[in-house]
Amino acid sequence: MGIRIFNTLSKKKEIFKPVKTNQVGIYVCGVTVYDDCHLGHARAAVVFDIVRRYFEFSGYDVNFICNFTDVDDKIISRAARLNVSISELTNKYIKQFYEDMDALGVKRANQSPRATDHIEQMVEMISVLIDKGLAYSSDGDVYFDVAKFEGYGKLSNRNIEELETGHRIEPGKNKRNSLDFSLWKSSKDGEPYWKSPWGSGRPGWHIECSAMSSKYLGESFDIHGGGEDLVFPHHENEIAQSEGCFENNWVNYWMHNGFVRINHEKMSKSKGNFFTLKKIYETFHPELVRFFILGTHYRNPIDFSYEVMSDASKGLDRLYNLLLKLNTTSNEKNEDLFSLVEKYTKDFGELFREAMNDDFNTARALGYFFDYSKKINAILNNEKKIVSEDAALLVKEQFRIVGEVLGLFSHKPDEWFKLRKNVDLSADEDRGLTPEEIERLIEVRNQARNDKDYELADKIRDELGDSGILVEDSSDGTIWKIIR
């Protein structure tokens, strides 16, 4: 059947057909770099990272572009307030962006263009639009004439009259129409500026993405993505100016991820329910954050809470725990067991692809993966937690494939439980034990076992258990994890 994508433009799922055979061009609107990244940025980044990864897994050559907006009213205002240069401010937050996204396992884009490096391309596009009568200059500003573009509103599925009354309108004293949007803004005192045929100034927000995407992907490409909040006005305006300039079908598939909610309310600084990634990482491991994001289909809203994250943590731990069990294997062959594992693995592989082919449904794919893991765990329990090495390798390979596509299981299981424990313990002060104290008790227990003092070893294990710490011994050594 192939990969099906829900196209915001057509409002339905469509079979993906690339502009160029076996190649995919993807442009995703990046961040405006004036502040720390938050959970909404993480969701968009993870969603389109999955899209990219699955296309690559499916044999496509992917050219993935994600920009930085590094000139903007908010950037100018923040830099002035902090008394730093704009480049100092934007460089700081670009660096922070990479740190946050690297921690999430988001692959870096093939190109990460900055708006300020592409002013020439923007000026060229604006000039073409003026020559075609689709834009006009007024006292150093340039606006796109919305009334001149047939089909304006087709992405947001609203006509011009509805848009005029139902959305915030960009201000401008010399506009012909209230919906006309800025392509070029004349410079004000103290603001950065560039030379142009219409005077010194800087580009409008919307023209930036049109110029950068066309430079790196051409005048017609496959997928343009971003958050649901970008449908109007940003992406609607991008379509108007790009198709007006190039006179073709600019983008074939428009993809938008849903909002992030905090305890059932839309995340908002004004409501005080705004979480930066740096703050979230203090409590939850970044891979757990990624796992949580993947548990909801990308087009649906996602609800963040400590309770939900706790449930997600238990789920990811179960998968890592299965990986840990697979480290203990038998050299004896068991053809019947291997055939059963092989069947379960083949069946899951087909279901996994079916889910991902259906508009990148990671939630369903993870559901199938938990079912598969449950079956493997049942085999392990029947075999007293030991399977043949060839069967274990088959399951481990399936974990590797799923991890490659979903960006999970980047740690060895014993490492995972050591990494995540510090995070979870810091969120639970009533546990009464620090990670260092637990490690010290485990060292004492290991020495007791070496000395054959099993009474002391069992006593320490039971005391840790009373504190909600499960101790497990394996061929890789002793690990511990939080069970409540």
Short mmCIF file of C-alpha atoms in Angstrom, two decimals:
data_model
loop_
_atom_site.label_atom_id
_atom_site.label_comp_id
_atom_site.label_asym_id
_atom_site.label_seq_id
_atom_site.Cartn_x
_atom_site.Cartn_y
_atom_site.Cartn_z
CA MET A 1 0.00 0.00 0.00
CA GLY A 2 2.87 2.41 0.72
CA ILE A 3 3.07 5.34 3.14
CA ARG A 4 -0.12 7.34 3.65
CA ILE A 5 0.03 10.92 4.95
CA PHE A 6 -2.79 13.08 6.26
CA ASN A 7 -2.52 16.20 4.13
CA THR A 8 -3.76 19.33 5.90
CA LEU A 9 -4.44 20.85 2.49
CA SER A 10 -6.81 18.12 1.28
CA LYS A 11 -8.01 17.16 4.79
CA LYS A 12 -7.54 13.46 4.04
CA LYS A 13 -4.92 10.73 3.94
CA GLU A 14 -3.06 10.39 0.66
CA ILE A 15 -0.61 7.85 -0.70
CA PHE A 16 2.84 9.41 -0.69
CA LYS A 17 4.28 9.97 -4.16
CA PRO A 18 7.65 11.75 -4.17
CA VAL A 19 8.55 14.55 -6.56
CA LYS A 20 11.74 12.62 -7.35
CA THR A 21 11.89 8.84 -7.32
CA ASN A 22 13.15 7.42 -3.99
CA GLN A 23 13.89 10.92 -2.68
CA VAL A 24 12.03 12.99 -0.10
CA GLY A 25 12.42 16.72 0.48
CA ILE A 26 11.14 17.85 3.90
CA TYR A 27 11.07 21.38 5.28
CA VAL A 28 10.06 21.97 8.89
CA CYS A 29 9.66 25.41 10.41
CA GLY A 30 12.23 25.76 13.18
CA VAL A 31 12.40 27.86 16.31
CA THR A 32 12.71 31.59 16.80
CA VAL A 33 15.88 31.73 18.85
CA TYR A 34 15.29 34.15 21.73
CA ASP A 35 14.47 31.78 24.61
CA ASP A 36 14.82 28.21 25.90
CA CYS A 37 13.01 25.41 24.09
CA HIS A 38 9.82 24.09 25.64
CA LEU A 39 7.77 20.92 25.38
CA GLY A 40 5.93 22.20 22.30
CA HIS A 41 9.24 22.54 20.46
CA ALA A 42 10.17 19.03 21.58
CA ARG A 43 6.98 17.56 20.21
CA ALA A 44 7.38 19.11 16.76
CA ALA A 45 11.04 18.08 16.62
CA VAL A 46 10.34 14.48 17.63
CA VAL A 47 7.35 14.15 15.31
CA PHE A 48 9.25 15.18 12.20
CA ASP A 49 12.34 13.30 13.31
CA ILE A 50 10.15 10.18 13.21
CA VAL A 51 8.85 11.10 9.75
CA ARG A 52 12.41 11.45 8.54
CA ARG A 53 13.60 8.26 10.24
CA TYR A 54 10.75 6.18 8.82
CA PHE A 55 11.32 7.42 5.28
CA GLU A 56 15.00 6.53 5.65
CA PHE A 57 14.06 3.12 7.05
CA SER A 58 11.77 2.64 4.03
CA GLY A 59 14.66 3.20 1.63
CA TYR A 60 14.23 6.86 0.73
CA ASP A 61 17.05 9.38 0.43
CA VAL A 62 15.83 12.20 2.68
CA ASN A 63 16.87 15.85 2.47
CA PHE A 64 15.65 17.30 5.77
CA ILE A 65 15.74 21.08 6.25
CA CYS A 66 14.88 22.89 9.49
CA ASN A 67 15.56 26.61 9.82
CA PHE A 68 16.33 29.09 12.57
CA THR A 69 14.52 32.42 12.66
CA ASP A 70 17.27 34.70 13.95
CA VAL A 71 15.76 38.12 13.25
CA ASP A 72 12.37 38.96 14.68
CA ASP A 73 10.59 41.51 16.89
CA LYS A 74 10.91 39.25 19.94
CA ILE A 75 14.62 38.73 19.31
CA ILE A 76 15.24 42.46 18.92
CA SER A 77 13.27 43.24 22.09
CA ARG A 78 14.99 40.53 24.18
CA ALA A 79 18.48 41.54 23.04
CA ALA A 80 17.79 45.20 23.90
CA ARG A 81 16.42 44.29 27.31
CA LEU A 82 19.47 42.13 28.10
CA ASN A 83 21.85 44.68 26.56
CA VAL A 84 23.49 42.08 24.30
CA SER A 85 23.92 41.93 20.56
CA ILE A 86 21.37 40.04 18.49
CA SER A 87 24.00 37.58 17.27
CA GLU A 88 25.11 36.91 20.86
CA LEU A 89 21.52 36.18 21.86
CA THR A 90 20.68 33.98 18.88
CA ASN A 91 23.94 32.04 19.02
CA LYS A 92 23.29 31.27 22.68
CA TYR A 93 19.85 29.84 22.01
CA ILE A 94 20.86 27.96 18.87
CA LYS A 95 23.49 26.23 20.99
CA GLN A 96 20.87 25.51 23.64
CA PHE A 97 18.49 24.18 21.01
CA TYR A 98 21.05 21.64 19.84
CA GLU A 99 21.78 20.56 23.41
CA ASP A 100 18.08 20.02 24.13
CA MET A 101 17.38 18.19 20.87
CA ASP A 102 20.54 16.07 20.95
CA ALA A 103 19.43 14.86 24.38
CA LEU A 104 16.05 13.90 22.87
CA GLY A 105 17.77 11.88 20.16
CA VAL A 106 16.61 14.20 17.37
CA LYS A 107 18.84 13.81 14.33
CA ARG A 108 20.34 17.04 13.07
CA ALA A 109 18.96 18.44 9.84
CA ASN A 110 20.87 18.12 6.58
CA GLN A 111 20.78 21.91 6.50
CA SER A 112 19.82 24.35 9.29
CA PRO A 113 19.68 27.69 7.49
CA ARG A 114 19.52 30.96 9.38
CA ALA A 115 17.22 33.65 8.08
CA THR A 116 19.91 36.33 8.21
CA ASP A 117 22.09 34.33 5.82
CA HIS A 118 19.37 34.32 3.13
CA ILE A 119 18.29 37.95 2.84
CA GLU A 120 19.38 38.01 -0.82
CA GLN A 121 17.00 35.16 -1.72
CA MET A 122 14.17 36.91 0.11
CA VAL A 123 14.74 40.19 -1.71
CA GLU A 124 14.73 38.32 -5.03
CA MET A 125 11.39 36.66 -4.24
CA ILE A 126 9.83 39.94 -3.13
CA SER A 127 11.00 41.63 -6.33
CA VAL A 128 9.36 38.90 -8.44
CA LEU A 129 6.10 39.26 -6.53
CA ILE A 130 6.09 43.04 -7.07
CA ASP A 131 6.81 42.58 -10.79
CA LYS A 132 3.86 40.19 -11.05
CA GLY A 133 1.52 42.63 -9.33
CA LEU A 134 1.08 40.38 -6.27
CA ALA A 135 2.89 42.72 -3.89
CA TYR A 136 3.24 46.46 -3.44
CA SER A 137 5.62 48.82 -1.66
CA SER A 138 4.48 51.63 0.61
CA ASP A 139 6.82 54.02 2.45
CA GLY A 140 9.62 51.48 2.64
CA ASP A 141 7.38 48.55 3.57
CA VAL A 142 6.32 45.82 1.16
CA TYR A 143 3.05 43.88 1.48
CA PHE A 144 1.60 40.86 -0.26
CA ASP A 145 -1.73 41.72 -1.87
CA VAL A 146 -3.96 38.89 -0.63
CA ALA A 147 -6.86 39.85 -2.90
CA LYS A 148 -4.66 39.21 -5.96
CA PHE A 149 -3.98 35.55 -5.04
CA GLU A 150 -6.81 33.23 -5.98
CA GLY A 151 -7.35 30.49 -3.42
CA TYR A 152 -6.06 32.34 -0.38
CA GLY A 153 -7.31 30.45 2.68
CA LYS A 154 -7.26 26.98 1.11
CA LEU A 155 -4.95 25.52 3.77
CA SER A 156 -6.87 26.85 6.78
CA ASN A 157 -10.12 26.12 4.91
CA ARG A 158 -11.55 29.61 5.39
CA ASN A 159 -12.55 32.31 2.98
CA ILE A 160 -11.18 35.83 3.16
CA GLU A 161 -14.27 37.22 4.91
CA GLU A 162 -13.97 34.65 7.72
CA LEU A 163 -10.26 35.30 8.08
CA GLU A 164 -10.78 39.04 8.37
CA THR A 165 -13.19 38.65 11.27
CA GLY A 166 -11.83 35.54 12.99
CA HIS A 167 -8.07 36.02 13.31
CA ARG A 168 -5.53 38.48 14.58
CA ILE A 169 -4.54 40.81 11.73
CA GLU A 170 -0.96 41.98 11.28
CA PRO A 171 -0.82 45.76 11.79
CA GLY A 172 0.28 48.14 9.06
CA LYS A 173 -0.87 51.70 8.38
CA ASN A 174 -0.36 51.62 4.61
CA LYS A 175 -1.96 48.29 3.71
CA ARG A 176 -4.61 48.06 1.00
CA ASN A 177 -6.36 45.21 2.77
CA SER A 178 -6.35 44.24 6.43
CA LEU A 179 -5.19 40.70 5.55
CA ASP A 180 -2.22 41.86 3.47
CA PHE A 181 0.95 40.68 5.19
CA SER A 182 4.48 42.03 5.41
CA LEU A 183 7.18 40.88 3.04
CA TRP A 184 9.63 43.64 3.96
CA LYS A 185 9.64 45.96 6.99
CA SER A 186 11.34 49.34 6.92
CA SER A 187 13.94 49.73 9.65
CA LYS A 188 13.34 51.65 12.86
CA ASP A 189 16.00 53.33 14.96
CA GLY A 190 18.23 50.79 16.72
CA GLU A 191 16.99 47.83 14.70
CA PRO A 192 19.12 45.63 12.44
CA TYR A 193 18.66 46.32 8.74
CA TRP A 194 19.70 45.26 5.25
CA LYS A 195 19.74 47.19 1.98
CA SER A 196 16.92 46.60 -0.49
CA PRO A 197 15.31 48.29 -3.53
CA TRP A 198 12.65 49.64 -1.13
CA GLY A 199 15.04 51.04 1.44
CA SER A 200 16.81 49.71 4.50
CA GLY A 201 14.86 47.16 6.46
CA ARG A 202 14.40 43.49 7.26
CA PRO A 203 12.24 40.66 5.94
CA GLY A 204 8.83 39.68 7.22
CA TRP A 205 8.55 36.32 8.98
CA HIS A 206 6.66 34.43 6.27
CA ILE A 207 9.00 35.16 3.37
CA GLU A 208 11.93 33.68 5.29
CA CYS A 209 10.69 30.09 5.10
CA SER A 210 9.63 30.38 1.46
CA ALA A 211 13.06 31.62 0.44
CA MET A 212 15.03 29.08 2.49
CA SER A 213 12.92 26.05 1.58
CA SER A 214 13.06 26.81 -2.15
CA LYS A 215 16.82 27.36 -2.00
CA TYR A 216 17.50 23.92 -0.52
CA LEU A 217 14.58 21.88 -1.89
CA GLY A 218 13.60 23.62 -5.12
CA GLU A 219 10.46 25.37 -6.28
CA SER A 220 8.36 22.24 -5.72
CA PHE A 221 9.00 19.70 -2.98
CA ASP A 222 7.34 16.94 -1.00
CA ILE A 223 6.56 17.79 2.63
CA HIS A 224 6.25 20.98 4.67
CA GLY A 225 5.66 20.55 8.38
CA GLY A 226 5.19 22.39 11.63
CA GLY A 227 2.91 22.81 14.60
CA GLU A 228 -0.85 23.16 14.25
CA ASP A 229 -0.58 26.82 15.28
CA LEU A 230 1.34 27.58 12.07
CA VAL A 231 -1.51 26.68 9.68
CA PHE A 232 -2.68 30.29 9.76
CA PRO A 233 -1.25 32.74 9.13
CA HIS A 234 2.28 31.45 8.57
CA HIS A 235 1.76 28.50 6.26
CA GLU A 236 -1.23 30.04 4.52
CA ASN A 237 0.92 33.05 3.68
CA GLU A 238 3.82 30.86 2.61
CA ILE A 239 1.59 29.16 0.07
CA ALA A 240 0.33 32.46 -1.32
CA GLN A 241 3.74 34.07 -1.78
CA SER A 242 5.51 30.90 -2.99
CA GLU A 243 2.89 29.77 -5.48
CA GLY A 244 2.49 33.36 -6.59
CA CYS A 245 6.22 33.59 -7.20
CA PHE A 246 6.87 30.15 -8.74
CA GLU A 247 3.46 29.65 -10.40
CA ASN A 248 3.29 25.96 -9.56
CA ASN A 249 2.13 23.52 -6.92
CA TRP A 250 4.71 24.40 -4.28
CA VAL A 251 4.28 21.67 -1.63
CA ASN A 252 2.56 18.32 -2.11
CA TYR A 253 1.91 17.35 1.52
CA TRP A 254 1.31 19.63 4.51
CA MET A 255 1.75 18.02 7.93
CA HIS A 256 0.92 19.57 11.31
CA ASN A 257 1.30 18.18 14.81
CA GLY A 258 -1.24 18.82 17.57
CA PHE A 259 -0.90 21.06 20.60
CA VAL A 260 0.70 20.22 23.94
CA ARG A 261 -1.55 20.54 26.98
CA ILE A 262 -0.50 20.65 30.61
CA ASN A 263 -2.99 18.93 32.91
CA HIS A 264 -5.69 19.24 30.20
CA GLU A 265 -5.02 22.94 29.50
CA LYS A 266 -3.13 24.30 26.51
CA MET A 267 0.43 25.14 27.50
CA SER A 268 0.79 28.89 27.91
CA LYS A 269 3.19 31.25 29.67
CA SER A 270 0.25 33.43 30.72
CA LYS A 271 -1.36 30.47 32.53
CA GLY A 272 1.83 29.62 34.34
CA ASN A 273 1.86 26.04 32.99
CA PHE A 274 4.87 26.51 30.77
CA PHE A 275 7.74 23.99 30.98
CA THR A 276 11.14 24.37 29.38
CA LEU A 277 12.99 21.24 28.36
CA LYS A 278 15.84 22.07 30.70
CA LYS A 279 13.39 22.06 33.60
CA ILE A 280 11.71 18.84 32.48
CA TYR A 281 15.05 17.09 32.09
CA GLU A 282 15.75 17.76 35.76
CA THR A 283 12.97 15.30 36.60
CA PHE A 284 12.58 13.05 33.56
CA HIS A 285 15.23 11.48 31.35
CA PRO A 286 15.08 12.89 27.77
CA GLU A 287 14.47 9.44 26.28
CA LEU A 288 11.45 9.09 28.55
CA VAL A 289 10.19 12.46 27.27
CA ARG A 290 10.58 11.16 23.72
CA PHE A 291 8.78 7.92 24.60
CA PHE A 292 5.93 9.92 26.13
CA ILE A 293 5.59 12.01 22.95
CA LEU A 294 5.47 8.89 20.76
CA GLY A 295 2.63 7.43 22.82
CA THR A 296 0.11 9.77 21.14
CA HIS A 297 -0.55 10.07 17.42
CA TYR A 298 1.13 13.25 16.20
CA ARG A 299 -2.07 14.96 15.01
CA ASN A 300 -3.82 14.58 18.37
CA PRO A 301 -3.28 16.91 21.34
CA ILE A 302 -0.89 15.52 23.92
CA ASP A 303 -1.41 15.95 27.65
CA PHE A 304 1.62 16.30 29.90
CA SER A 305 1.41 15.59 33.62
CA TYR A 306 3.58 13.90 36.23
CA GLU A 307 1.05 11.07 36.44
CA VAL A 308 1.22 10.44 32.69
CA MET A 309 5.00 10.56 32.78
CA SER A 310 5.03 8.05 35.62
CA ASP A 311 2.96 5.65 33.52
CA ALA A 312 5.24 6.20 30.55
CA SER A 313 8.24 5.49 32.75
CA LYS A 314 6.82 2.13 33.79
CA GLY A 315 6.18 1.22 30.17
CA LEU A 316 9.66 2.10 28.96
CA ASP A 317 11.19 0.29 31.94
CA ARG A 318 9.29 -2.89 31.00
CA LEU A 319 10.83 -2.81 27.54
CA TYR A 320 14.33 -2.19 28.87
CA ASN A 321 13.79 -4.94 31.42
CA LEU A 322 13.03 -7.40 28.62
CA LEU A 323 16.26 -6.37 26.92
CA LEU A 324 18.06 -7.03 30.20
CA LYS A 325 16.58 -10.53 30.45
CA LEU A 326 17.74 -11.30 26.90
CA ASN A 327 21.34 -10.93 28.07
CA THR A 328 21.01 -14.26 29.88
CA THR A 329 20.83 -17.00 27.23
CA SER A 330 21.37 -20.70 26.81
CA ASN A 331 23.77 -22.32 24.33
CA GLU A 332 21.31 -25.15 23.80
CA LYS A 333 19.27 -25.06 20.61
CA ASN A 334 15.49 -25.22 20.86
CA GLU A 335 13.95 -25.36 17.39
CA ASP A 336 10.35 -25.16 18.60
CA LEU A 337 11.07 -22.12 20.74
CA PHE A 338 13.06 -20.44 17.97
CA SER A 339 10.22 -21.04 15.47
CA LEU A 340 7.74 -19.48 17.88
CA VAL A 341 9.95 -16.42 18.46
CA GLU A 342 10.52 -16.15 14.72
CA LYS A 343 6.75 -16.19 14.07
CA TYR A 344 6.04 -13.56 16.73
CA THR A 345 8.85 -11.38 15.35
CA LYS A 346 7.67 -11.66 11.74
CA ASP A 347 4.06 -10.90 12.71
CA PHE A 348 5.12 -7.87 14.72
CA GLY A 349 7.35 -6.56 11.92
CA GLU A 350 4.37 -6.55 9.57
CA LEU A 351 2.12 -4.82 12.11
CA PHE A 352 4.80 -2.24 12.89
CA ARG A 353 5.10 -1.27 9.23
CA GLU A 354 1.33 -1.22 8.86
CA ALA A 355 1.03 1.26 11.74
CA MET A 356 3.87 3.48 10.56
CA ASN A 357 2.63 3.43 6.95
CA ASP A 358 -0.70 4.73 8.24
CA ASP A 359 0.30 8.37 8.76
CA PHE A 360 3.23 7.51 11.08
CA ASN A 361 1.03 6.11 13.84
CA THR A 362 3.65 5.68 16.56
CA ALA A 363 1.02 5.14 19.26
CA ARG A 364 -0.33 2.08 17.48
CA ALA A 365 3.17 0.88 16.62
CA LEU A 366 4.15 1.03 20.29
CA GLY A 367 0.97 -0.84 21.21
CA TYR A 368 1.96 -3.65 18.86
CA PHE A 369 5.46 -3.60 20.32
CA PHE A 370 4.14 -4.04 23.86
CA ASP A 371 2.02 -6.98 22.67
CA TYR A 372 5.10 -8.52 21.07
CA SER A 373 7.17 -7.96 24.21
CA LYS A 374 4.44 -9.53 26.34
CA LYS A 375 4.61 -12.70 24.21
CA ILE A 376 8.40 -12.84 24.49
CA ASN A 377 8.17 -12.34 28.25
CA ALA A 378 5.71 -15.24 28.44
CA ILE A 379 8.25 -17.45 26.67
CA LEU A 380 10.98 -16.31 29.06
CA ASN A 381 8.80 -17.11 32.06
CA ASN A 382 8.10 -20.57 30.68
CA GLU A 383 11.80 -21.10 30.06
CA LYS A 384 12.77 -19.82 33.53
CA LYS A 385 13.98 -16.50 32.08
CA ILE A 386 16.49 -18.15 29.74
CA VAL A 387 16.16 -18.53 25.96
CA SER A 388 18.52 -19.82 23.32
CA GLU A 389 21.08 -17.36 22.04
CA ASP A 390 19.71 -17.41 18.47
CA ALA A 391 16.18 -16.59 19.69
CA ALA A 392 17.50 -13.77 21.90
CA LEU A 393 19.45 -12.29 18.97
CA LEU A 394 16.27 -12.29 16.87
CA VAL A 395 14.39 -10.27 19.49
CA LYS A 396 17.34 -7.94 20.08
CA GLU A 397 17.48 -7.22 16.35
CA GLN A 398 13.80 -6.27 16.43
CA PHE A 399 14.52 -3.92 19.33
CA ARG A 400 17.35 -2.41 17.27
CA ILE A 401 15.05 -1.81 14.29
CA VAL A 402 12.29 -0.27 16.40
CA GLY A 403 14.87 1.81 18.24
CA GLU A 404 16.33 3.06 14.98
CA VAL A 405 12.94 4.15 13.66
CA LEU A 406 11.52 5.56 16.89
CA GLY A 407 14.79 6.86 18.34
CA LEU A 408 14.58 4.63 21.44
CA PHE A 409 16.79 2.12 23.28
CA SER A 410 19.92 4.18 22.84
CA HIS A 411 21.32 2.80 26.11
CA LYS A 412 22.26 -0.65 27.30
CA PRO A 413 19.60 -1.82 29.77
CA ASP A 414 21.90 -1.75 32.81
CA GLU A 415 22.99 1.78 31.83
CA TRP A 416 19.37 2.85 31.39
CA PHE A 417 18.34 1.95 34.92
CA LYS A 418 21.38 3.76 36.31
CA LEU A 419 20.69 6.86 34.20
CA ARG A 420 17.00 7.18 34.92
CA LYS A 421 17.18 6.43 38.64
CA ASN A 422 18.87 9.71 39.56
CA VAL A 423 16.15 11.64 37.77
CA ASP A 424 13.26 9.80 39.39
CA LEU A 425 14.73 9.87 42.88
CA SER A 426 15.18 13.62 42.71
CA ALA A 427 11.41 13.89 42.23
CA ASP A 428 10.66 11.77 45.32
CA GLU A 429 12.16 13.15 48.50
CA ASP A 430 10.12 10.76 50.69
CA ARG A 431 12.04 7.72 49.49
CA GLY A 432 14.73 8.47 52.06
CA LEU A 433 17.66 7.21 50.00
CA THR A 434 19.94 9.04 47.62
CA PRO A 435 21.38 7.27 44.56
CA GLU A 436 24.80 7.30 46.22
CA GLU A 437 23.42 5.58 49.33
CA ILE A 438 21.73 2.92 47.22
CA GLU A 439 24.95 2.27 45.32
CA ARG A 440 26.83 1.95 48.62
CA LEU A 441 24.28 -0.57 49.97
CA ILE A 442 24.53 -2.60 46.76
CA GLU A 443 28.31 -2.66 47.08
CA VAL A 444 27.95 -3.99 50.64
CA ARG A 445 25.44 -6.57 49.40
CA ASN A 446 27.73 -7.70 46.58
CA GLN A 447 30.59 -8.12 49.02
CA ALA A 448 28.30 -10.11 51.34
CA ARG A 449 27.39 -12.40 48.46
CA ASN A 450 31.05 -12.89 47.62
CA ASP A 451 31.65 -13.76 51.30
CA LYS A 452 28.66 -16.16 51.15
CA ASP A 453 26.92 -14.07 53.83
CA TYR A 454 23.53 -14.57 52.19
CA GLU A 455 21.61 -13.50 55.26
CA LEU A 456 23.10 -9.98 55.08
CA ALA A 457 22.71 -9.87 51.30
CA ASP A 458 19.02 -10.81 51.55
CA LYS A 459 18.47 -8.29 54.35
CA ILE A 460 19.87 -5.43 52.24
CA ARG A 461 17.80 -6.49 49.24
CA ASP A 462 14.64 -6.60 51.39
CA GLU A 463 15.37 -3.18 52.92
CA LEU A 464 15.81 -1.70 49.46
CA GLY A 465 12.60 -3.37 48.38
CA ASP A 466 10.74 -1.74 51.28
CA SER A 467 11.97 1.60 49.92
CA GLY A 468 10.62 0.84 46.45
CA ILE A 469 13.95 -0.24 44.96
CA LEU A 470 14.12 -3.53 43.05
CA VAL A 471 17.56 -5.18 42.89
CA GLU A 472 18.28 -7.59 40.03
CA ASP A 473 21.38 -9.69 39.43
CA SER A 474 22.39 -10.62 35.90
CA SER A 475 25.44 -11.74 33.97
CA ASP A 476 26.22 -8.03 33.43
CA GLY A 477 26.22 -7.35 37.17
CA THR A 478 23.74 -5.97 39.67
CA ILE A 479 21.30 -3.21 38.70
CA TRP A 480 18.55 -1.47 40.57
CA LYS A 481 15.40 0.31 39.50
CA ILE A 482 12.46 2.09 41.06
CA ILE A 483 9.25 0.08 41.22
CA ARG A 484 7.10 2.61 43.08
#
